[in-house]
Each structure stands twice: as C-alpha cells, then as structure tokens.
Coordinates of C-alpha atoms and ligand atoms in Angstrom, one line a residue:
M11 CA 100.6 122.1 189.1
N12 CA 102.2 125.2 187.5
T13 CA 100.3 128.1 189.2
S14 CA 101.6 130.7 186.8
E15 CA 99.6 129.1 184.1
K16 CA 96.2 130.6 183.2
Y17 CA 93.1 128.9 182.1
V18 CA 90.0 130.6 180.7
V19 CA 87.0 128.7 181.7
K20 CA 83.6 129.1 180.0
F21 CA 80.4 127.5 181.4
G22 CA 77.3 127.1 179.2
G23 CA 73.8 127.8 180.2
S24 CA 72.9 124.2 181.4
S25 CA 76.0 124.3 183.6
L26 CA 74.6 127.4 185.4
A27 CA 70.8 126.7 185.2
S28 CA 70.3 126.2 189.0
A29 CA 72.1 126.5 192.3
E30 CA 72.9 122.8 192.2
Q31 CA 74.7 123.4 188.9
F32 CA 76.5 126.5 190.3
K33 CA 77.9 124.3 193.1
K34 CA 79.4 121.9 190.6
V35 CA 80.8 124.8 188.7
C36 CA 82.4 126.2 191.9
D37 CA 83.9 122.9 192.8
I38 CA 85.4 122.6 189.3
I39 CA 86.9 126.1 189.4
K40 CA 88.2 125.8 193.0
S41 CA 89.8 122.4 192.3
D42 CA 92.5 124.0 190.0
E43 CA 94.1 127.4 190.7
R44 CA 94.9 127.8 187.0
R45 CA 91.2 128.4 186.4
R46 CA 91.4 132.2 186.7
Y47 CA 89.1 133.8 184.2
I48 CA 85.5 132.6 184.2
V49 CA 83.0 133.3 181.4
P50 CA 79.4 132.4 182.3
S51 CA 76.4 132.1 180.0
A52 CA 72.9 132.9 181.2
P53 CA 70.9 130.2 183.1
G54 CA 69.8 127.6 180.5
K55 CA 67.2 124.9 180.7
R56 CA 66.9 122.9 184.0
C57 CA 64.9 120.2 182.2
N58 CA 63.6 119.5 178.6
D59 CA 60.5 121.7 178.8
D60 CA 62.1 124.6 180.7
T61 CA 62.9 127.9 179.0
K62 CA 66.4 129.5 178.8
V63 CA 66.7 132.9 180.5
T64 CA 67.9 134.4 177.3
D65 CA 64.6 133.4 175.6
M66 CA 62.6 134.7 178.5
L67 CA 64.4 138.1 178.2
Y68 CA 63.7 138.4 174.5
A69 CA 60.1 137.7 175.1
C70 CA 59.8 140.0 178.1
Y71 CA 61.4 142.8 176.1
D72 CA 59.0 142.4 173.2
A73 CA 56.1 142.4 175.6
V74 CA 57.3 145.7 177.2
A75 CA 58.9 147.6 174.4
L76 CA 56.6 146.5 171.5
H77 CA 53.3 145.8 173.2
N78 CA 53.5 148.2 176.1
K79 CA 52.9 145.6 178.8
D80 CA 53.8 146.3 182.4
A81 CA 57.6 145.8 182.8
T82 CA 57.5 144.7 186.5
V83 CA 54.9 142.1 185.9
E84 CA 56.5 140.7 182.7
F85 CA 60.0 140.6 184.4
E86 CA 58.7 138.8 187.5
P87 CA 59.5 135.2 186.2
I88 CA 63.0 136.2 185.3
K89 CA 63.5 137.9 188.7
K90 CA 62.2 134.7 190.3
R91 CA 64.8 132.6 188.4
F92 CA 67.7 134.6 189.6
D93 CA 66.4 135.1 193.1
G94 CA 65.9 131.4 193.4
I95 CA 69.5 130.7 192.5
I96 CA 70.7 133.4 195.0
A97 CA 68.5 131.9 197.8
D98 CA 69.5 128.3 197.1
L99 CA 73.2 129.3 197.1
G100 CA 72.7 130.8 200.6
L101 CA 73.7 134.3 199.2
A102 CA 70.4 136.1 200.0
S103 CA 71.8 138.0 203.0
V104 CA 74.8 139.3 201.1
L105 CA 73.5 139.8 197.6
S106 CA 70.4 141.6 196.3
L107 CA 69.8 142.3 192.6
D108 CA 66.7 144.5 193.3
N109 CA 68.4 147.7 192.0
E110 CA 69.6 145.9 188.9
Y111 CA 66.1 144.5 188.2
E112 CA 64.6 148.0 188.6
Q113 CA 67.2 149.5 186.2
I114 CA 66.6 146.8 183.7
C115 CA 62.8 147.3 183.7
E116 CA 63.3 151.0 183.3
N117 CA 65.6 150.4 180.3
F118 CA 63.1 148.0 178.8
K119 CA 60.5 150.8 179.0
Q120 CA 63.0 153.2 177.4
K121 CA 63.4 150.6 174.5
A122 CA 67.1 150.0 175.1
G123 CA 67.1 147.3 172.4
S124 CA 66.7 143.5 172.3
D125 CA 70.5 143.0 172.4
Y126 CA 70.5 144.9 175.7
A127 CA 67.6 142.8 176.9
A128 CA 69.2 139.4 176.0
S129 CA 72.6 140.4 177.5
R130 CA 71.1 140.8 181.0
G131 CA 71.0 137.0 181.5
E132 CA 74.8 136.8 181.3
Y133 CA 75.3 140.1 183.2
L134 CA 73.1 139.0 186.2
N135 CA 74.5 135.5 186.2
G136 CA 78.0 136.9 186.2
I137 CA 77.3 139.0 189.3
I138 CA 76.0 136.0 191.2
L139 CA 78.8 133.7 190.1
A140 CA 81.5 136.3 191.0
K141 CA 79.9 136.7 194.5
Y142 CA 79.7 133.0 195.0
L143 CA 83.3 132.4 194.0
D144 CA 84.6 135.6 195.6
F145 CA 86.1 136.7 192.3
E146 CA 86.0 140.2 190.8
F147 CA 83.1 140.9 188.4
I148 CA 84.1 142.7 185.2
D149 CA 81.2 144.0 183.1
A150 CA 81.8 142.8 179.5
A151 CA 80.5 146.2 178.2
K152 CA 83.8 147.7 179.4
V153 CA 86.1 145.3 177.7
I154 CA 84.3 143.7 174.7
K155 CA 84.2 146.3 172.0
F156 CA 82.0 146.6 169.0
K157 CA 82.6 149.1 166.2
S158 CA 80.0 151.8 165.9
A159 CA 76.9 150.9 163.8
K160 CA 77.4 154.0 161.6
S161 CA 80.7 153.1 160.2
N162 CA 79.8 149.5 159.5
V163 CA 76.8 147.5 158.4
G164 CA 75.3 145.5 161.3
R165 CA 77.2 144.5 164.4
V166 CA 81.0 144.3 163.9
F167 CA 83.2 143.1 166.7
D168 CA 86.4 145.1 167.1
A169 CA 88.9 142.3 167.7
E170 CA 92.0 144.5 168.2
L171 CA 90.5 147.1 170.5
T172 CA 88.9 144.3 172.6
N173 CA 92.2 142.4 172.8
A174 CA 94.0 145.5 174.1
A175 CA 91.3 146.5 176.6
L176 CA 91.0 143.0 178.0
A177 CA 94.8 142.5 178.2
T178 CA 95.2 145.8 180.1
M179 CA 92.3 145.1 182.5
L180 CA 93.1 141.5 183.2
S181 CA 96.9 142.1 183.7
K182 CA 95.8 143.7 187.0
K183 CA 93.3 140.9 188.0
P184 CA 94.5 137.5 188.9
Y185 CA 91.0 136.1 189.0
A186 CA 87.8 137.5 187.5
V187 CA 84.3 136.7 186.1
I188 CA 83.6 138.2 182.7
P189 CA 80.0 137.5 181.4
G190 CA 79.7 136.0 177.9
F191 CA 77.7 136.9 174.8
Y192 CA 77.8 140.8 174.9
G193 CA 79.9 143.9 174.7
A194 CA 79.3 147.5 173.8
S195 CA 79.8 150.0 170.9
P196 CA 81.9 153.2 171.4
S197 CA 78.7 155.0 172.4
G198 CA 78.0 152.4 175.1
K199 CA 75.2 150.7 173.4
I200 CA 75.0 147.0 174.3
K201 CA 75.5 144.5 171.5
T202 CA 75.4 140.8 171.5
F203 CA 77.1 138.1 169.4
S204 CA 74.9 135.6 167.6
R205 CA 73.2 132.9 169.8
G206 CA 75.6 130.7 171.7
G207 CA 78.1 133.6 171.5
S208 CA 79.5 133.1 175.0
D209 CA 81.8 130.5 173.5
F210 CA 83.2 133.3 171.4
T211 CA 83.7 135.6 174.4
G212 CA 85.7 132.8 176.1
S213 CA 87.9 132.5 173.1
I214 CA 88.5 136.2 173.0
V215 CA 89.4 136.3 176.7
A216 CA 91.7 133.3 176.2
R217 CA 93.6 135.1 173.4
S218 CA 93.9 138.3 175.4
V219 CA 95.6 136.7 178.4
N220 CA 97.5 134.3 176.3
A221 CA 95.9 131.4 178.2
N222 CA 97.5 128.0 178.4
L223 CA 94.1 126.4 177.9
Y224 CA 90.6 127.5 177.1
E225 CA 88.2 125.1 178.9
N226 CA 84.7 125.1 177.5
W227 CA 82.3 123.3 180.0
T228 CA 79.0 122.1 178.7
D229 CA 76.6 119.2 179.2
V230 CA 78.3 116.6 176.9
S231 CA 81.6 114.9 177.3
G232 CA 83.1 116.2 174.1
F233 CA 82.6 116.0 170.4
L234 CA 81.2 112.7 169.2
A235 CA 82.6 110.9 166.2
A236 CA 79.1 110.7 164.7
D237 CA 75.6 112.0 165.4
P238 CA 74.2 110.0 168.4
R239 CA 70.7 110.1 166.8
I240 CA 72.1 108.0 164.0
V241 CA 74.8 105.9 165.6
D242 CA 74.3 104.2 169.0
N243 CA 76.8 105.5 171.6
P244 CA 79.4 106.9 169.2
E245 CA 82.9 107.3 170.5
I246 CA 84.1 110.6 172.0
I247 CA 86.8 112.3 169.9
R248 CA 89.8 112.6 172.2
V249 CA 91.9 115.0 170.1
I250 CA 90.8 116.9 167.0
T251 CA 92.6 119.7 165.1
Y252 CA 91.0 123.0 164.4
R253 CA 90.9 122.2 160.7
E254 CA 89.1 118.9 161.3
L255 CA 86.7 120.6 163.6
R256 CA 85.9 123.2 161.0
E257 CA 85.1 120.4 158.5
L258 CA 82.9 118.6 160.8
S259 CA 81.1 121.6 162.2
Y260 CA 80.5 122.9 158.7
M261 CA 78.8 119.6 158.0
G262 CA 76.4 119.9 160.9
A263 CA 78.3 118.6 164.0
T264 CA 77.9 121.3 166.6
V265 CA 79.0 121.7 170.2
L266 CA 80.9 125.0 169.9
H267 CA 79.9 128.4 168.3
E268 CA 81.6 128.4 164.9
D269 CA 83.4 131.7 165.5
A270 CA 84.9 130.5 168.7
I271 CA 87.8 128.7 167.0
F272 CA 89.4 131.7 165.3
P273 CA 90.8 133.8 168.2
V274 CA 92.4 130.9 170.0
R275 CA 93.6 129.2 166.8
E276 CA 95.5 132.4 165.9
A277 CA 97.2 132.3 169.4
N278 CA 97.7 128.5 169.3
I279 CA 95.7 127.9 172.5
P280 CA 94.1 124.5 172.8
I281 CA 90.4 124.2 173.7
N282 CA 89.2 121.5 176.0
I283 CA 85.5 120.6 175.8
R284 CA 84.4 119.2 179.2
N285 CA 81.3 118.0 180.9
T286 CA 80.2 119.9 184.0
N287 CA 78.1 116.8 185.0
A288 CA 81.0 114.4 184.5
P289 CA 84.2 116.4 185.4
F290 CA 86.3 113.2 185.7
E291 CA 86.0 112.7 181.9
R292 CA 88.8 114.1 179.8
G293 CA 86.5 115.5 177.1
T294 CA 87.8 116.6 173.6
L295 CA 91.0 118.5 173.2
I296 CA 91.0 120.8 170.1
V297 CA 94.6 121.6 169.0
H298 CA 96.3 123.5 166.3
N299 CA 98.5 120.7 165.2
S300 CA 98.1 117.2 166.5
L301 CA 101.9 116.7 166.3
D302 CA 102.0 119.0 169.4
F303 CA 100.3 116.2 171.2
E304 CA 101.2 112.6 171.5
E305 CA 99.4 110.5 168.9
T306 CA 98.9 107.0 170.3
S307 CA 98.7 103.9 168.3
D308 CA 95.0 103.7 169.0
T309 CA 94.4 107.1 167.5
P310 CA 91.6 106.4 165.0
I311 CA 92.2 107.0 161.3
I312 CA 88.9 108.7 161.0
T313 CA 88.2 111.4 163.5
G314 CA 84.5 111.9 162.7
I315 CA 81.7 111.6 160.2
A316 CA 79.1 114.3 159.7
G317 CA 76.7 115.2 157.0
K318 CA 73.8 117.4 155.7
K319 CA 70.8 116.9 153.5
D320 CA 69.1 119.1 150.9
F321 CA 71.8 119.4 148.3
S322 CA 71.5 119.6 144.5
V323 CA 74.0 118.9 141.8
I324 CA 74.2 120.7 138.4
S325 CA 76.0 118.4 136.0
I326 CA 77.4 120.0 132.9
D327 CA 78.8 118.2 129.8
K328 CA 80.7 119.8 127.0
D329 CA 83.0 118.2 124.5
G330 CA 86.5 119.7 124.6
M331 CA 85.8 121.5 127.9
N332 CA 89.3 120.7 129.0
N333 CA 90.8 122.9 126.2
E334 CA 88.4 125.8 126.6
I335 CA 90.2 128.6 128.5
G336 CA 87.9 130.7 130.7
F337 CA 85.0 128.2 130.8
L338 CA 84.9 127.7 134.5
R339 CA 85.5 131.5 135.1
R340 CA 82.4 132.3 133.0
I341 CA 80.2 130.0 135.1
L342 CA 81.6 131.2 138.4
T343 CA 81.2 134.8 137.4
L344 CA 77.5 134.1 136.9
F345 CA 77.3 132.5 140.4
E346 CA 79.0 135.6 141.8
E347 CA 76.7 138.0 140.0
L348 CA 73.6 136.1 141.1
D349 CA 75.0 135.8 144.7
V350 CA 74.7 132.0 144.6
N351 CA 76.9 130.0 147.0
F352 CA 78.2 126.6 146.0
E353 CA 80.0 123.9 148.0
H354 CA 82.0 121.7 145.7
I355 CA 83.1 121.4 142.0
P356 CA 84.2 117.9 141.1
T357 CA 85.4 117.9 137.5
G358 CA 86.1 115.4 134.7
I359 CA 87.7 116.0 131.3
D360 CA 84.5 117.1 129.6
T361 CA 82.3 117.3 132.6
L362 CA 81.8 119.5 135.6
C363 CA 79.5 119.1 138.5
I364 CA 78.5 122.0 140.8
V365 CA 77.2 120.9 144.2
L366 CA 75.1 123.5 146.1
E367 CA 72.5 123.7 148.8
S368 CA 69.0 123.2 147.2
S369 CA 67.9 126.4 148.8
E370 CA 70.4 128.3 146.7
L371 CA 68.9 126.8 143.6
D372 CA 65.4 127.6 144.7
K373 CA 66.4 131.3 144.9
H374 CA 67.3 131.2 141.2
E375 CA 65.2 128.7 139.3
S376 CA 66.6 130.0 136.0
L377 CA 70.2 129.3 137.0
P378 CA 70.6 126.2 134.8
E379 CA 69.3 128.1 131.8
Q380 CA 71.7 131.0 132.4
I381 CA 74.6 128.6 132.8
R382 CA 73.6 127.1 129.4
Q383 CA 73.8 130.5 127.9
V384 CA 77.0 131.8 129.3
A385 CA 78.9 128.6 128.7
G386 CA 77.4 127.5 125.5
I387 CA 76.4 124.0 126.7
N388 CA 73.8 121.7 125.4
H389 CA 73.7 119.1 128.1
I390 CA 73.0 120.1 131.6
V391 CA 71.2 118.1 134.2
V392 CA 70.0 119.1 137.7
E393 CA 69.5 116.5 140.4
S394 CA 68.1 117.3 143.8
G395 CA 67.5 115.3 147.0
L396 CA 71.2 114.6 147.7
A397 CA 73.0 114.4 151.0
M398 CA 76.7 115.2 151.5
L399 CA 78.8 113.3 153.9
A400 CA 82.2 114.4 155.2
V401 CA 84.5 111.7 156.5
V402 CA 87.2 113.6 158.3
G403 CA 90.5 112.4 159.7
R404 CA 94.1 113.6 159.8
G405 CA 95.2 110.0 160.0
M406 CA 94.0 109.4 156.4
R407 CA 97.1 110.9 154.8
E408 CA 99.4 108.3 156.3
K409 CA 97.2 105.3 155.9
R410 CA 96.7 103.3 152.7
G411 CA 93.3 101.9 151.9
T412 CA 91.1 104.4 153.8
A413 CA 89.1 105.3 150.7
A414 CA 88.8 101.6 149.8
R415 CA 87.4 100.9 153.2
I416 CA 84.9 103.8 153.0
F417 CA 83.6 102.7 149.6
A418 CA 83.6 99.0 150.4
A419 CA 81.4 99.8 153.4
L420 CA 79.0 101.7 151.2
A421 CA 78.9 99.1 148.5
H422 CA 78.4 96.3 151.0
N423 CA 75.4 98.1 152.3
G424 CA 74.0 98.7 148.8
I425 CA 74.7 102.5 148.8
N426 CA 75.7 104.2 145.6
A427 CA 78.2 107.0 145.9
R428 CA 77.0 109.6 143.4
I429 CA 79.7 112.2 144.0
I430 CA 83.2 111.8 145.4
D431 CA 85.5 114.7 146.3
Q432 CA 88.8 114.5 148.2
G433 CA 90.8 117.6 148.9
S434 CA 94.5 117.4 148.3
S435 CA 95.1 118.0 152.0
E436 CA 93.8 114.5 152.5
L437 CA 91.9 115.6 155.5
N438 CA 88.5 114.5 154.3
V439 CA 86.5 112.7 151.8
I440 CA 83.2 114.2 150.7
I441 CA 80.6 111.8 149.4
G442 CA 77.3 112.6 147.8
I443 CA 74.5 110.1 148.1
V444 CA 70.7 110.1 147.8
E445 CA 69.0 111.3 150.9
D446 CA 67.3 108.1 151.7
D447 CA 70.7 106.4 152.2
F448 CA 71.9 109.1 154.7
N449 CA 71.6 107.3 158.0
K450 CA 72.6 103.9 156.6
A451 CA 75.7 105.5 155.0
I452 CA 76.8 107.1 158.2
R453 CA 76.3 103.9 160.2
S454 CA 78.2 101.8 157.7
I455 CA 81.2 104.1 157.6
Y456 CA 81.2 104.4 161.4
D457 CA 81.1 100.6 161.7
I458 CA 83.9 99.9 159.4
F459 CA 86.3 102.3 161.2
F460 CA 85.2 102.1 164.8
N461 CA 83.7 98.7 165.2
T462 CA 85.7 96.5 162.8
K463 CA 89.4 95.6 162.9
P464 CA 91.1 96.2 159.6
Ligands
LIG529 N1 72.7 133.0 176.4 C1 73.0 133.1 175.0 C2 72.2 132.1 174.2 O1 71.3 131.5 174.8 C3 74.4 133.0 174.7 C4 75.2 131.8 175.2 O2 74.6 131.0 175.9 O3 76.3 131.5 174.7 O4 72.3 132.1 173.0

C-alpha cells in the first residue's frame, strides 16, 4: 500500500443512517490509510418507510419559519435521530450536540433559510463521524464557496475559489471529515447544492487534493448494465468511461449526482462506486479513458442500456431540402427563440426529424405550425408516445456487427425501430420505439449482448 496516496471517500445517507451503518463505515475507512478525506451525507432511510433527515429538516423548517410552530417541539424527532446514533456508538459521554441543537432552533426561528435548514443534516452527521473516527472536522461553510446571490442569478458555486480554499486547508490536514451538500456565500449565508449534492462535494474535494481515487460508497454494488426493474439481475458494470456514464445517466440511469463527474474528470481522477453493505465487491470504476486500464477479453461490447419515455418526433418533408442553404438554421432559430430544447435531429435528403421531450411540445402547441411558416414546408407530421433507448459501449467502435445484433434482436422480438441515430464517436446507438415496446426492447438487447454468445 502506497501511504502517500490520497483517497477521498464519500458515504451516502443510507451508509450513515444508523450506528450500525456508522460502524461499517468506520471499518472501511480504517482498513486503508489512503482513505483520508471523508465526505458524509445526512442520515438517510433505515428502512423503506423511514424518512431521510434532510426531508425532516425541510419539513421542520417550514413548520417553524412559515407556520410559527414551536421550534424545540418540531426539532425533537431530528434531535432523537442524532442522539440515538451518538448513544449507540457509545459516544454519549464524550459528545453532546445540545448547544448545536439550540443554535439551530434559534436560527430556524430567525428564518435562516431552507438551505441552512437542510445543510444541518450533513453538518451534525459530520461532527459525529469525525469524533467517532478521531479525525478533524472541517465545516464546509469555510471551504465550499458560493458566489454572492447579488452578482448572479440563483446559487452559483465558485469552483476556483473553493479549489484554492480547500487545497490550502487540506494541505495542513492529513485526515479530515468535510460534510457534503453545502457551502456558504461570501456573506456567510449557507447554500446547498441540489438534492444528492454530497456526491458533488466529494468530487470537488478530490480535485482539490489531487486525489488518486474518489470512492463513492452507497447501497448498491455499482452501476448496473440495465434497469433491474426491467431486466432480472443485470450485470454490474466493472469499468465505464466518463463519457459513457454521461450518456447512460442522461437517459435515466442514476447512481451519482450528474454534476459530480465534472471536477474529477477535469483532473483525471477515477471514481469508484462501492457498496457499504458489501465492501468486498469491487463496484464500478469510472475512468477518463478506458485505455488507462486493462481491458480484458471479457470486456463487454455494450457497457449498458438505458432509456426514457415521453418523447415526440416532428417529421418534416420538403423536396430539394438538401440544396436549400439555411433551412435547418431557420428551424433551429425558431427553437431558440421559443426556448424549446430538442434531443436529436436525424436527417435524410429531403427529410428531417426533430426528436424532443413531449413536455417541450406541450409548452408550445403551435410549434409545428410555426415551423411550417418559417421553413415553407407543406408536409409536417407530429408523432408522440415514443421512447428513446441508448445502447452505450466504447467497445462498439472496434467490433463489427454490433448494430446488426441490436436490430436483429429487436426484429426477432417484433419491435419496430422508428428512429435510429448513431453518433460518429460510435459510442452509442440511439433508437426510438413506441412506448409499449420499451421493456421488451431493453430486455431483448440486453439478452443478445449479455446472455447470448455471438
Ligand atoms: N442529504 C442531501 C439529500 O438528501 C444531500 C445528499 O445526500 O447528497 O439530498
């Protein structure tokens, strides 16, 4: 073990939901000295019908700040949750959060904001974890910087200032706990990232210390090659590139907060998704370039399959379209002016299809008519009720016959591919089908690549 190496290790809410989970987390951290910087979430659900502490905090804040309820009474269940963990970890004689609770209740009464309220889950959990591990606690408000609300619309994270503040602070601390999910603006006002944002904090910390690895511990053993609600026991993806991950996440496969990829990708730091409840499993390694890692002969051609429903397609026909300069620009300018987002534009010589989420079309029912006017087209057809599938795999580029296998599988199962789009990067094939075929299509493509020998 190279002990000069540094790992940043983030634990999700279910990994820190109870004292029992804290003990597993502590064993994981203490089993490898490289696990130096720990980013905890707030306690999550202990069972299906439990409530996450973050949700309890939002509700408590609303009750106190908006409905003038008694802060101490409303805060009691949250206090119980944290005190329960402290007692069960045997820390009650050395750690009391009573002063913190009092301060939080007071700030709720003073309407400190719902971001402040939500952030207290990570803050308090971080204090407990730091004590339990005997690591230093660093309040994220000191090192995770947001720009001031005045100069920017909404909450804007200040990446460069944060990176400098963290790098300076952590250069003096060999081991530390930095709570996830929040930071502060220059005036000291607490701000949070969007839900699930502790993943992003972990990634920011990893970049700042130039970590060798960012471990993200959760309650699944990695990314699955397909949605387990559709495919029985799908395989775990062993290695995936950042680009493949973006493609799959965009199409609905989620384990990681979508922003979490960017800081580490820039710094070329791999992310390892691991399971706190099954630490012996290797999980999924997310890398910049798979060539950095040994590809084995059993590396699958397809890395994963994901998909989303509720798409529409606008099909446009115009004779001589291929010779008409500016045709596409006029249509896309209209989309821009109306603030309509689209997903794909497969084209033919005299035809053009625009694939977009049906909700975008619902916002502008007159869109087809307006396209007809700006582009001088007679024939335009709108079809809704489509699903889009993304079949993603870096192995596709090198392997002949991948598309043939995908479409043979669909044809064999009586599924008509309505739209086909393959980027020149040959990283994915996008297929549009009718929504009723969604599950069947995913199962057939999964089967042909993962369960059938070529
Ligand atoms: N606790 C926050 C949430 O529930 C942030 C996180 O867990 O990453 O969204």
